[in-house]
mmCIF file of C-alpha atoms and ligand atoms in Angstrom:
data_model
loop_
_atom_site.group_PDB
_atom_site.id
_atom_site.type_symbol
_atom_site.label_atom_id
_atom_site.label_comp_id
_atom_site.label_asym_id
_atom_site.label_seq_id
_atom_site.Cartn_x
_atom_site.Cartn_y
_atom_site.Cartn_z
ATOM 1 C CA MET K 1 0.059 0.111 -0.138
ATOM 2 C CA ALA K 2 0.982 3.537 -0.736
ATOM 3 C CA GLY K 3 -0.057 7.007 -0.590
ATOM 4 C CA VAL K 4 2.023 9.987 -1.201
ATOM 5 C CA THR K 5 2.140 13.265 0.877
ATOM 6 C CA LEU K 6 4.011 16.456 -0.541
ATOM 7 C CA THR K 7 4.313 19.007 2.054
ATOM 8 C CA GLY K 8 5.675 22.616 1.147
ATOM 9 C CA ILE K 9 7.314 21.603 -2.004
ATOM 10 C CA SER K 10 9.166 24.113 -4.076
ATOM 11 C CA LYS K 11 11.634 23.839 -6.871
ATOM 12 C CA THR K 12 13.262 26.484 -9.123
ATOM 13 C CA TYR K 13 15.468 25.323 -12.036
ATOM 14 C CA SER K 14 19.011 27.095 -11.952
ATOM 15 C CA GLN K 15 18.252 28.550 -15.419
ATOM 16 C CA ALA K 16 14.965 29.908 -14.575
ATOM 17 C CA GLY K 17 14.092 32.824 -12.402
ATOM 18 C CA MET K 18 10.630 31.804 -11.426
ATOM 19 C CA PRO K 19 9.877 28.876 -9.337
ATOM 20 C CA ALA K 20 8.376 25.755 -11.327
ATOM 21 C CA ILE K 21 6.718 24.617 -8.193
ATOM 22 C CA ASN K 22 5.808 26.840 -5.236
ATOM 23 C CA ASP K 23 4.992 25.598 -1.778
ATOM 24 C CA LEU K 24 2.828 22.847 -2.993
ATOM 25 C CA ASP K 25 0.894 20.688 -0.596
ATOM 26 C CA LEU K 26 -0.926 17.460 -1.692
ATOM 27 C CA GLU K 27 -2.088 14.473 -0.071
ATOM 28 C CA ILE K 28 -2.616 11.593 -2.344
ATOM 29 C CA ARG K 29 -4.362 8.453 -0.603
ATOM 30 C CA ASP K 30 -3.349 4.723 -1.526
ATOM 31 C CA GLY K 31 -5.340 3.464 -4.408
ATOM 32 C CA GLN K 32 -6.637 6.854 -5.881
ATOM 33 C CA PHE K 33 -6.448 7.815 -9.356
ATOM 34 C CA VAL K 34 -5.152 11.324 -8.984
ATOM 35 C CA THR K 35 -4.534 13.720 -11.939
ATOM 36 C CA LEU K 36 -2.281 16.718 -11.814
ATOM 37 C CA LEU K 37 -4.002 19.240 -14.449
ATOM 38 C CA GLY K 38 -2.907 22.608 -15.605
ATOM 39 C CA PRO K 39 -1.780 24.482 -18.777
ATOM 40 C CA SER K 40 1.522 23.912 -20.456
ATOM 41 C CA GLY K 41 4.506 24.951 -18.431
ATOM 42 C CA CYS K 42 2.280 25.236 -15.043
ATOM 43 C CA GLY K 43 4.707 22.534 -13.282
ATOM 44 C CA LYS K 44 2.859 19.369 -13.749
ATOM 45 C CA THR K 45 5.962 17.430 -14.867
ATOM 46 C CA THR K 46 8.231 19.050 -12.358
ATOM 47 C CA THR K 47 5.848 17.711 -9.671
ATOM 48 C CA LEU K 48 5.819 14.077 -11.246
ATOM 49 C CA ARG K 49 9.688 14.161 -11.422
ATOM 50 C CA LEU K 50 9.949 15.235 -7.850
ATOM 51 C CA ILE K 51 7.649 12.218 -6.673
ATOM 52 C CA ALA K 52 9.789 9.736 -8.999
ATOM 53 C CA GLY K 53 12.972 11.024 -7.320
ATOM 54 C CA TYR K 54 14.627 12.156 -10.410
ATOM 55 C CA MET K 55 15.493 15.317 -8.517
ATOM 56 C CA ALA K 56 15.339 16.845 -4.969
ATOM 57 C CA PRO K 57 13.184 19.780 -3.881
ATOM 58 C CA ASP K 58 14.621 23.141 -2.872
ATOM 59 C CA ALA K 59 12.255 23.150 -0.043
ATOM 60 C CA GLY K 60 9.611 20.887 1.628
ATOM 61 C CA THR K 61 9.313 17.068 2.035
ATOM 62 C CA ILE K 62 7.635 14.002 0.118
ATOM 63 C CA HIS K 63 6.708 10.994 2.026
ATOM 64 C CA ALA K 64 5.487 7.663 0.774
ATOM 65 C CA ASP K 65 3.354 6.544 3.567
ATOM 66 C CA ASP K 66 5.332 7.268 6.674
ATOM 67 C CA ARG K 67 8.741 6.962 4.976
ATOM 68 C CA LEU K 68 10.464 10.100 4.019
ATOM 69 C CA ILE K 69 11.619 9.864 0.425
ATOM 70 C CA SER K 70 12.527 13.499 -0.702
ATOM 71 C CA SER K 71 13.758 16.742 0.980
ATOM 72 C CA LYS K 72 16.419 19.109 0.330
ATOM 73 C CA ASP K 73 19.004 16.639 1.851
ATOM 74 C CA THR K 74 17.337 13.352 1.379
ATOM 75 C CA LEU K 75 16.777 11.688 -1.943
ATOM 76 C CA VAL K 76 15.797 8.017 -1.960
ATOM 77 C CA PRO K 77 16.619 6.992 -5.742
ATOM 78 C CA PRO K 78 13.946 6.234 -8.332
ATOM 79 C CA GLU K 79 14.310 2.480 -8.263
ATOM 80 C CA HIS K 80 14.018 2.242 -4.382
ATOM 81 C CA ARG K 81 10.549 4.029 -4.520
ATOM 82 C CA GLY K 82 8.331 1.232 -5.546
ATOM 83 C CA MET K 83 7.030 3.511 -8.434
ATOM 84 C CA GLY K 84 6.677 2.690 -12.016
ATOM 85 C CA MET K 85 6.688 5.479 -14.740
ATOM 86 C CA VAL K 86 4.930 5.814 -18.146
ATOM 87 C CA PHE K 87 6.036 8.504 -20.492
ATOM 88 C CA GLN K 88 4.339 10.433 -23.271
ATOM 89 C CA ASN K 89 6.665 8.857 -25.872
ATOM 90 C CA TYR K 90 6.126 5.485 -24.668
ATOM 91 C CA ALA K 91 9.278 4.249 -26.280
ATOM 92 C CA VAL K 92 9.051 0.421 -26.688
ATOM 93 C CA TRP K 93 12.209 -1.040 -28.162
ATOM 94 C CA PRO K 94 11.525 -1.628 -31.879
ATOM 95 C CA HIS K 95 13.828 -4.565 -32.148
ATOM 96 C CA LYS K 96 12.354 -6.595 -29.212
ATOM 97 C CA THR K 97 9.221 -8.543 -29.316
ATOM 98 C CA VAL K 98 6.465 -7.374 -26.961
ATOM 99 C CA PHE K 99 7.468 -10.300 -24.495
ATOM 100 C CA GLU K 100 11.113 -9.254 -24.283
ATOM 101 C CA ASN K 101 10.051 -5.524 -23.976
ATOM 102 C CA VAL K 102 7.753 -6.603 -20.735
ATOM 103 C CA VAL K 103 10.318 -8.960 -19.295
ATOM 104 C CA PHE K 104 12.976 -6.517 -19.226
ATOM 105 C CA GLY K 105 12.479 -4.968 -15.537
ATOM 106 C CA LEU K 106 12.048 -8.639 -14.329
ATOM 107 C CA ARG K 107 15.334 -9.785 -15.672
ATOM 108 C CA LEU K 108 17.158 -6.827 -13.975
ATOM 109 C CA ARG K 109 15.707 -7.778 -10.823
ATOM 110 C CA LYS K 110 16.817 -11.540 -11.498
ATOM 111 C CA VAL K 111 13.529 -12.911 -11.290
ATOM 112 C CA PRO K 112 13.640 -16.829 -12.275
ATOM 113 C CA SER K 113 12.537 -17.154 -15.776
ATOM 114 C CA ALA K 114 9.561 -19.552 -15.044
ATOM 115 C CA LYS K 115 8.243 -16.895 -12.567
ATOM 116 C CA ALA K 116 9.024 -13.841 -14.878
ATOM 117 C CA ARG K 117 7.152 -15.707 -17.848
ATOM 118 C CA GLU K 118 4.018 -16.118 -15.579
ATOM 119 C CA ARG K 119 4.100 -12.442 -14.563
ATOM 120 C CA VAL K 120 4.609 -11.197 -18.107
ATOM 121 C CA GLU K 121 1.491 -13.169 -19.099
ATOM 122 C CA GLN K 122 -0.667 -11.865 -16.218
ATOM 123 C CA ALA K 123 0.592 -8.240 -17.057
ATOM 124 C CA LEU K 124 -0.227 -8.673 -20.908
ATOM 125 C CA ALA K 125 -3.679 -10.194 -19.878
ATOM 126 C CA LEU K 126 -4.346 -7.211 -17.755
ATOM 127 C CA VAL K 127 -3.624 -4.792 -20.564
ATOM 128 C CA GLY K 128 -5.626 -7.041 -23.031
ATOM 129 C CA LEU K 129 -2.526 -8.318 -25.079
ATOM 130 C CA SER K 130 -2.436 -11.955 -24.333
ATOM 131 C CA GLY K 131 -1.296 -13.740 -27.601
ATOM 132 C CA TYR K 132 0.838 -10.862 -28.589
ATOM 133 C CA GLU K 133 3.993 -11.974 -27.059
ATOM 134 C CA ARG K 134 6.031 -12.738 -30.163
ATOM 135 C CA ARG K 135 4.928 -9.717 -32.198
ATOM 136 C CA LEU K 136 7.363 -6.810 -32.789
ATOM 137 C CA PRO K 137 6.138 -3.288 -32.131
ATOM 138 C CA ASN K 138 6.053 -2.458 -35.835
ATOM 139 C CA GLU K 139 3.671 -5.326 -35.989
ATOM 140 C CA ILE K 140 0.913 -3.870 -33.546
ATOM 141 C CA SER K 141 -0.887 -0.596 -33.256
ATOM 142 C CA GLY K 142 -0.040 2.653 -31.449
ATOM 143 C CA GLY K 143 -2.719 1.928 -28.793
ATOM 144 C CA GLN K 144 -1.028 -1.624 -28.660
ATOM 145 C CA GLN K 145 2.230 -0.195 -28.074
ATOM 146 C CA GLN K 146 1.034 2.159 -25.403
ATOM 147 C CA ARG K 147 -0.408 -0.948 -23.723
ATOM 148 C CA VAL K 148 2.980 -2.608 -23.746
ATOM 149 C CA ALA K 149 4.538 0.248 -22.117
ATOM 150 C CA LEU K 150 1.801 0.037 -19.576
ATOM 151 C CA ALA K 151 2.390 -3.741 -18.927
ATOM 152 C CA ARG K 152 6.190 -2.975 -18.795
ATOM 153 C CA SER K 153 5.498 -0.550 -15.847
ATOM 154 C CA ILE K 154 2.969 -2.703 -13.967
ATOM 155 C CA VAL K 155 4.989 -6.133 -14.300
ATOM 156 C CA VAL K 156 7.346 -5.017 -11.711
ATOM 157 C CA GLU K 157 4.505 -4.506 -9.370
ATOM 158 C CA PRO K 158 4.955 -0.850 -8.485
ATOM 159 C CA GLN K 159 2.668 0.540 -5.553
ATOM 160 C CA ILE K 160 2.485 3.793 -7.319
ATOM 161 C CA LEU K 161 2.407 4.313 -11.153
ATOM 162 C CA LEU K 162 3.390 7.880 -12.397
ATOM 163 C CA LEU K 163 1.976 8.574 -15.826
ATOM 164 C CA ASP K 164 3.137 11.580 -17.878
ATOM 165 C CA GLU K 165 0.597 12.373 -20.714
ATOM 166 C CA PRO K 166 0.592 8.736 -21.799
ATOM 167 C CA LEU K 167 -2.265 9.141 -24.115
ATOM 168 C CA SER K 168 -1.044 12.330 -25.923
ATOM 169 C CA ASN K 169 0.593 10.615 -28.863
ATOM 170 C CA LEU K 170 -2.706 8.641 -29.938
ATOM 171 C CA ASP K 171 -5.355 9.903 -32.174
ATOM 172 C CA ALA K 172 -8.514 11.197 -30.655
ATOM 173 C CA LYS K 173 -10.649 7.848 -30.921
ATOM 174 C CA LEU K 174 -7.922 5.862 -29.537
ATOM 175 C CA ARG K 175 -7.345 8.110 -26.849
ATOM 176 C CA GLU K 176 -10.964 7.893 -25.750
ATOM 177 C CA HIS K 177 -10.769 4.155 -25.833
ATOM 178 C CA MET K 178 -7.506 4.160 -23.872
ATOM 179 C CA ARG K 179 -8.990 6.226 -21.263
ATOM 180 C CA THR K 180 -11.662 3.852 -20.296
ATOM 181 C CA GLU K 181 -9.094 0.925 -20.449
ATOM 182 C CA LEU K 182 -6.694 2.788 -18.036
ATOM 183 C CA LYS K 183 -9.470 3.626 -15.574
ATOM 184 C CA GLN K 184 -10.497 -0.083 -15.385
ATOM 185 C CA LEU K 185 -6.794 -1.151 -15.317
ATOM 186 C CA GLN K 186 -6.418 1.180 -12.324
ATOM 187 C CA ARG K 187 -9.521 -0.254 -10.578
ATOM 188 C CA ARG K 188 -8.289 -3.961 -11.402
ATOM 189 C CA ILE K 189 -4.956 -3.566 -9.934
ATOM 190 C CA GLY K 190 -5.839 -1.164 -7.271
ATOM 191 C CA ILE K 191 -2.667 0.729 -7.026
ATOM 192 C CA THR K 192 -2.056 4.413 -6.861
ATOM 193 C CA PHE K 193 -2.080 6.377 -10.113
ATOM 194 C CA ILE K 194 -0.669 9.779 -10.585
ATOM 195 C CA TYR K 195 -1.462 11.284 -13.818
ATOM 196 C CA VAL K 196 -0.281 14.340 -15.682
ATOM 197 C CA THR K 197 -2.298 15.954 -18.483
ATOM 198 C CA HIS K 198 -3.303 19.322 -19.794
ATOM 199 C CA ASP K 199 -6.416 17.947 -21.125
ATOM 200 C CA GLN K 200 -9.640 18.746 -18.867
ATOM 201 C CA ALA K 201 -12.002 16.038 -20.609
ATOM 202 C CA GLU K 202 -9.448 13.457 -19.743
ATOM 203 C CA ALA K 203 -8.927 14.512 -16.105
ATOM 204 C CA LEU K 204 -12.589 14.567 -15.531
ATOM 205 C CA ALA K 205 -13.104 11.360 -16.936
ATOM 206 C CA LEU K 206 -10.243 9.394 -15.302
ATOM 207 C CA SER K 207 -9.683 10.742 -11.778
ATOM 208 C CA ASP K 208 -10.958 10.282 -8.355
ATOM 209 C CA GLN K 209 -9.214 13.597 -7.534
ATOM 210 C CA ILE K 210 -8.014 16.357 -9.657
ATOM 211 C CA ALA K 211 -5.078 18.730 -8.441
ATOM 212 C CA VAL K 212 -5.417 21.970 -10.728
ATOM 213 C CA ILE K 213 -1.948 23.660 -10.862
ATOM 214 C CA HIS K 214 -1.394 27.146 -12.318
ATOM 215 C CA GLU K 215 2.005 28.829 -12.394
ATOM 216 C CA GLY K 216 3.633 26.504 -10.049
ATOM 217 C CA ARG K 217 0.819 26.800 -7.411
ATOM 218 C CA LEU K 218 -1.830 24.332 -6.414
ATOM 219 C CA GLN K 219 -5.405 25.970 -6.990
ATOM 220 C CA GLN K 220 -7.678 23.227 -6.063
ATOM 221 C CA PHE K 221 -7.363 19.459 -5.169
ATOM 222 C CA ASP K 222 -11.025 18.054 -5.343
ATOM 223 C CA SER K 223 -13.133 15.505 -7.070
ATOM 224 C CA PRO K 224 -13.973 16.136 -10.828
ATOM 225 C CA ARG K 225 -17.481 17.310 -10.051
ATOM 226 C CA GLU K 226 -16.406 19.707 -7.381
ATOM 227 C CA ILE K 227 -13.587 21.162 -9.672
ATOM 228 C CA TYR K 228 -16.251 21.487 -12.457
ATOM 229 C CA ASN K 229 -19.367 22.664 -10.403
ATOM 230 C CA ARG K 230 -17.486 24.575 -7.760
ATOM 231 C CA PRO K 231 -14.159 25.817 -8.953
ATOM 232 C CA ILE K 232 -12.667 27.570 -6.154
ATOM 233 C CA ASN K 233 -11.599 30.812 -8.159
ATOM 234 C CA ARG K 234 -11.630 32.372 -11.515
ATOM 235 C CA THR K 235 -8.467 30.583 -12.748
ATOM 236 C CA VAL K 236 -9.858 27.072 -12.092
ATOM 237 C CA ALA K 237 -13.257 27.975 -13.618
ATOM 238 C CA ASP K 238 -11.763 29.464 -16.615
ATOM 239 C CA PHE K 239 -9.463 26.368 -17.172
ATOM 240 C CA MET K 240 -12.118 23.661 -16.711
ATOM 241 C CA GLY K 241 -14.131 23.672 -19.973
ATOM 242 C CA ASN K 242 -16.334 26.245 -21.392
ATOM 243 C CA VAL K 243 -17.468 29.124 -19.133
ATOM 244 C CA ASN K 244 -18.857 32.535 -19.426
ATOM 245 C CA LEU K 245 -16.897 34.831 -17.073
ATOM 246 C CA LEU K 246 -18.580 38.128 -16.898
ATOM 247 C CA SER K 247 -18.359 41.058 -14.334
ATOM 248 C CA GLY K 248 -21.292 42.223 -12.576
ATOM 249 C CA LYS K 249 -22.457 44.244 -9.782
ATOM 250 C CA VAL K 250 -24.213 43.038 -6.623
ATOM 251 C CA ILE K 251 -27.476 44.953 -6.248
ATOM 252 C CA SER K 252 -28.951 43.320 -3.367
ATOM 253 C CA ALA K 253 -27.480 40.947 -0.700
ATOM 254 C CA ASP K 254 -29.303 39.084 1.866
ATOM 255 C CA GLY K 255 -26.960 36.953 3.980
ATOM 256 C CA ALA K 256 -24.971 34.430 1.652
ATOM 257 C CA LYS K 257 -27.262 35.122 -1.208
ATOM 258 C CA GLY K 258 -27.389 37.997 -3.483
ATOM 259 C CA GLU K 259 -28.696 39.506 -6.872
ATOM 260 C CA ILE K 260 -26.066 40.336 -9.410
ATOM 261 C CA LEU K 261 -26.819 42.665 -12.403
ATOM 262 C CA ILE K 262 -24.872 41.921 -15.582
ATOM 263 C CA ALA K 263 -24.261 44.489 -18.169
ATOM 264 C CA ASP K 264 -27.128 46.367 -16.899
ATOM 265 C CA ARG K 265 -29.489 43.809 -18.326
ATOM 266 C CA LEU K 266 -29.259 40.472 -17.060
ATOM 267 C CA ARG K 267 -30.121 39.629 -13.343
ATOM 268 C CA VAL K 268 -28.650 36.626 -11.642
ATOM 269 C CA ILE K 269 -29.287 35.254 -8.236
ATOM 270 C CA ALA K 270 -26.474 33.353 -6.579
ATOM 271 C CA ALA K 271 -24.457 32.568 -3.435
ATOM 272 C CA LEU K 272 -22.152 35.376 -2.673
ATOM 273 C CA PRO K 273 -18.487 34.706 -1.211
ATOM 274 C CA ALA K 274 -17.903 35.730 2.137
ATOM 275 C CA GLY K 275 -17.194 39.465 2.507
ATOM 276 C CA ILE K 276 -19.075 40.389 -0.596
ATOM 277 C CA GLU K 277 -21.590 43.079 -0.068
ATOM 278 C CA ARG K 278 -24.223 45.227 -1.899
ATOM 279 C CA GLY K 279 -22.260 47.321 -4.532
ATOM 280 C CA ALA K 280 -19.529 45.186 -4.897
ATOM 281 C CA VAL K 281 -18.103 44.279 -8.422
ATOM 282 C CA VAL K 282 -17.750 40.491 -8.880
ATOM 283 C CA ASP K 283 -16.782 38.048 -11.366
ATOM 284 C CA VAL K 284 -19.654 35.634 -12.188
ATOM 285 C CA ALA K 285 -19.141 32.172 -13.933
ATOM 286 C CA LEU K 286 -21.789 30.707 -16.058
ATOM 287 C CA ARG K 287 -21.679 27.449 -17.708
ATOM 288 C CA PRO K 288 -23.293 27.348 -21.222
ATOM 289 C CA GLU K 289 -25.138 24.245 -20.305
ATOM 290 C CA ASN K 290 -26.680 25.826 -17.233
ATOM 291 C CA ILE K 291 -28.426 28.702 -19.034
ATOM 292 C CA GLU K 292 -31.973 28.370 -20.160
ATOM 293 C CA LEU K 293 -33.392 30.314 -22.999
ATOM 294 C CA LYS K 294 -37.001 31.303 -23.924
ATOM 295 C CA ARG K 295 -38.114 33.383 -26.930
ATOM 296 C CA ALA K 296 -39.219 36.831 -25.374
ATOM 297 C CA GLU K 297 -42.710 38.189 -25.929
ATOM 298 C CA THR K 298 -41.445 41.528 -26.445
ATOM 299 C CA ASN K 299 -38.015 43.038 -26.572
ATOM 300 C CA ALA K 300 -38.898 45.572 -23.917
ATOM 301 C CA ASN K 301 -37.395 43.747 -20.861
ATOM 302 C CA SER K 302 -35.643 40.821 -22.620
ATOM 303 C CA SER K 303 -32.240 39.790 -21.285
ATOM 304 C CA GLY K 304 -30.618 39.584 -24.747
ATOM 305 C CA LYS K 305 -30.754 38.768 -28.472
ATOM 306 C CA ILE K 306 -29.640 35.831 -30.398
ATOM 307 C CA VAL K 307 -26.506 36.790 -32.736
ATOM 308 C CA ASP K 308 -25.543 33.352 -33.787
ATOM 309 C CA HIS K 309 -26.942 29.891 -33.692
ATOM 310 C CA THR K 310 -24.984 26.530 -34.655
ATOM 311 C CA PHE K 311 -26.750 23.119 -34.544
ATOM 312 C CA LEU K 312 -24.270 20.310 -33.319
ATOM 313 C CA GLY K 313 -26.415 17.230 -33.440
ATOM 314 C CA ASN K 314 -26.397 16.497 -29.800
ATOM 315 C CA ILE K 315 -26.475 19.985 -28.740
ATOM 316 C CA SER K 316 -27.409 23.362 -30.030
ATOM 317 C CA GLU K 317 -25.106 26.438 -29.647
ATOM 318 C CA TYR K 318 -26.332 29.928 -29.191
ATOM 319 C CA HIS K 319 -24.220 33.149 -28.896
ATOM 320 C CA ILE K 320 -26.507 35.971 -27.368
ATOM 321 C CA ALA K 321 -25.739 39.671 -27.079
ATOM 322 C CA VAL K 322 -26.532 40.878 -23.506
ATOM 323 C CA ALA K 323 -26.044 44.459 -24.142
ATOM 324 C CA ASP K 324 -22.319 44.787 -25.102
ATOM 325 C CA ARG K 325 -21.493 41.109 -23.869
ATOM 326 C CA LEU K 326 -21.573 37.880 -25.673
ATOM 327 C CA LEU K 327 -23.027 34.881 -23.828
ATOM 328 C CA ARG K 328 -22.438 31.425 -24.955
ATOM 329 C CA VAL K 329 -25.379 29.044 -24.282
ATOM 330 C CA GLN K 330 -25.907 25.428 -25.109
ATOM 331 C CA THR K 331 -29.267 23.764 -25.257
ATOM 332 C CA HIS K 332 -30.931 20.729 -26.103
ATOM 333 C CA PRO K 333 -31.392 20.512 -29.941
ATOM 334 C CA SER K 334 -35.154 20.485 -29.728
ATOM 335 C CA VAL K 335 -34.838 24.191 -28.490
ATOM 336 C CA ARG K 336 -35.288 26.377 -31.666
ATOM 337 C CA ILE K 337 -34.883 30.152 -31.563
ATOM 338 C CA ALA K 338 -34.097 32.098 -34.560
ATOM 339 C CA VAL K 339 -31.069 34.650 -35.010
ATOM 340 C CA GLY K 340 -32.331 37.950 -34.441
ATOM 341 C CA ASP K 341 -34.897 36.878 -31.851
ATOM 342 C CA ASP K 342 -35.088 38.404 -28.239
ATOM 343 C CA VAL K 343 -34.752 35.980 -25.516
ATOM 344 C CA ASP K 344 -35.498 35.682 -21.730
ATOM 345 C CA ILE K 345 -32.563 34.167 -19.795
ATOM 346 C CA SER K 346 -32.794 32.149 -16.641
ATOM 347 C CA ILE K 347 -30.232 30.506 -14.685
ATOM 348 C CA ALA K 348 -30.478 28.146 -11.625
ATOM 349 C CA PRO K 349 -28.775 29.973 -8.719
ATOM 350 C CA GLU K 350 -27.126 26.820 -7.583
ATOM 351 C CA THR K 351 -25.183 26.385 -10.870
ATOM 352 C CA VAL K 352 -23.660 29.955 -10.535
ATOM 353 C CA ASN K 353 -20.099 30.710 -9.152
ATOM 354 C CA VAL K 354 -19.278 34.106 -7.870
ATOM 355 C CA PHE K 355 -15.754 35.463 -7.262
ATOM 356 C CA ALA K 356 -14.548 38.330 -5.719
ATOM 357 C CA GLN K 357 -12.567 40.234 -8.105
ATOM 358 C CA THR K 358 -8.778 40.411 -7.698
ATOM 359 C CA GLU K 359 -6.233 42.894 -9.148
ATOM 360 C CA THR K 360 -5.449 40.510 -11.870
ATOM 361 C CA SER K 361 -9.068 39.758 -13.021
ATOM 362 C CA ARG K 362 -10.014 43.527 -13.258
HETATM 363 P P1 LIG E 1 3.910 20.698 -20.232
HETATM 364 O O1 LIG E 1 2.253 20.427 -20.203
HETATM 365 O O2 LIG E 1 4.127 21.769 -21.285
HETATM 366 O O3 LIG E 1 4.977 19.454 -20.171
HETATM 367 P P2 LIG E 1 4.326 21.253 -17.402
HETATM 368 O O4 LIG E 1 3.046 21.825 -16.632
HETATM 369 O O5 LIG E 1 4.570 19.636 -17.135
HETATM 370 O O6 LIG E 1 4.196 21.543 -18.867
HETATM 371 P P3 LIG E 1 7.041 21.663 -16.372
HETATM 372 O O7 LIG E 1 7.566 20.727 -17.488
HETATM 373 O O8 LIG E 1 6.730 21.124 -14.975
HETATM 374 O O9 LIG E 1 5.740 21.972 -16.804
HETATM 375 O O10 LIG E 1 7.793 23.079 -16.411
HETATM 376 C C1 LIG E 1 7.314 24.034 -15.356
HETATM 377 C C2 LIG E 1 8.254 25.287 -15.581
HETATM 378 O O11 LIG E 1 9.657 24.808 -15.315
HETATM 379 C C3 LIG E 1 8.221 25.861 -16.861
HETATM 380 O O12 LIG E 1 8.430 27.212 -16.918
HETATM 381 C C4 LIG E 1 9.551 25.243 -17.542
HETATM 382 O O13 LIG E 1 9.914 26.315 -18.573
HETATM 383 C C5 LIG E 1 10.539 25.207 -16.343
HETATM 384 N N1 LIG E 1 11.358 23.990 -16.632
HETATM 385 C C6 LIG E 1 11.093 22.783 -16.901
HETATM 386 N N2 LIG E 1 12.102 21.905 -17.025
HETATM 387 C C7 LIG E 1 13.219 22.602 -16.890
HETATM 388 C C8 LIG E 1 14.468 22.556 -16.958
HETATM 389 N N3 LIG E 1 15.210 21.293 -17.226
HETATM 390 N N4 LIG E 1 15.302 23.755 -16.928
HETATM 391 C C9 LIG E 1 14.929 24.920 -16.790
HETATM 392 N N5 LIG E 1 13.720 25.176 -16.696
HETATM 393 C C10 LIG E 1 12.696 24.048 -16.627
#
């Protein structure tokens, strides 16, 4: 069993001025599928490399269960951490068969050959490649090669598997398929997976918990549902899928709830963050799928006007002018409103997220 705890981890590369990772705390429990998610350059790979033991942090500690494995002065080498790693360019050896690729780690560990054969067969069965032992990498598909790389990592029975964008070299369809397979594999073998991606959909689909990282700092560590529905700040809301981020003014406040006026036109009721009072200017995050549209009887008090409509089969997408703002809305395809029509907009208060404005969001 193995969980990983990062406490106050910081790392600055000597060539760079800015820390790649800044005071990161993260508690990854045993058997969880945890994803490190964020835009390119936010520090995901650095975090994974620190966990793997390829380098030491400048400050902070990493524990595997209760064992200190990394600090400024302690660095348990990667091969003694009970961790396996799968990379983006999964690099199976082209001249070795599937069997030889997978058995490699066991030979290094001097596992007797009958036992090694049995474990390779088990690992190949787990990734759905039984019967492919004698094939060469160029005789199997890209997805199957990635599964060979997975089998090679799990055959040595790591307690934790670290995966750095392992699906990004696959085409979209295969990626989606492998996503399901990876999740099932993790459930079957029950070990901790720490997964790096910049793909929000992948993170939502795979993870028990997502750590959203931005500019080296942890923004939020939560379940996919919480991250999507209850982003902790504007940065997380903006990064997680489609969102309308609009500035609005609180026109009434009643305890934790308030009414916010957007573009002098659209009124939204929502829970207010602590300390926000009447008159405050706030950021409001509205998911396109949570906005309801109805054709307005007159344009006198309507909330907006349809300026664009795209039928996408399973959904319809509307762009709505709310005074000088543009709102993106997704509806069921049965909703049919014409471009140029005035609409009334309603939004369930529990789907709205409100953030105090910061210096950078203004
Ligand atoms: P990507 O999704 O593009 O792989 P990432 O989130 O994994 O990005 P990191 O690779 O951890 O980001 O990089 C974090 C920051 O550290 C970036 O600003 C990057 O330029 C810098 N960095 C990473 N590796 C090095 C290095 N070896 N030397 C100097 N700076 C580095």
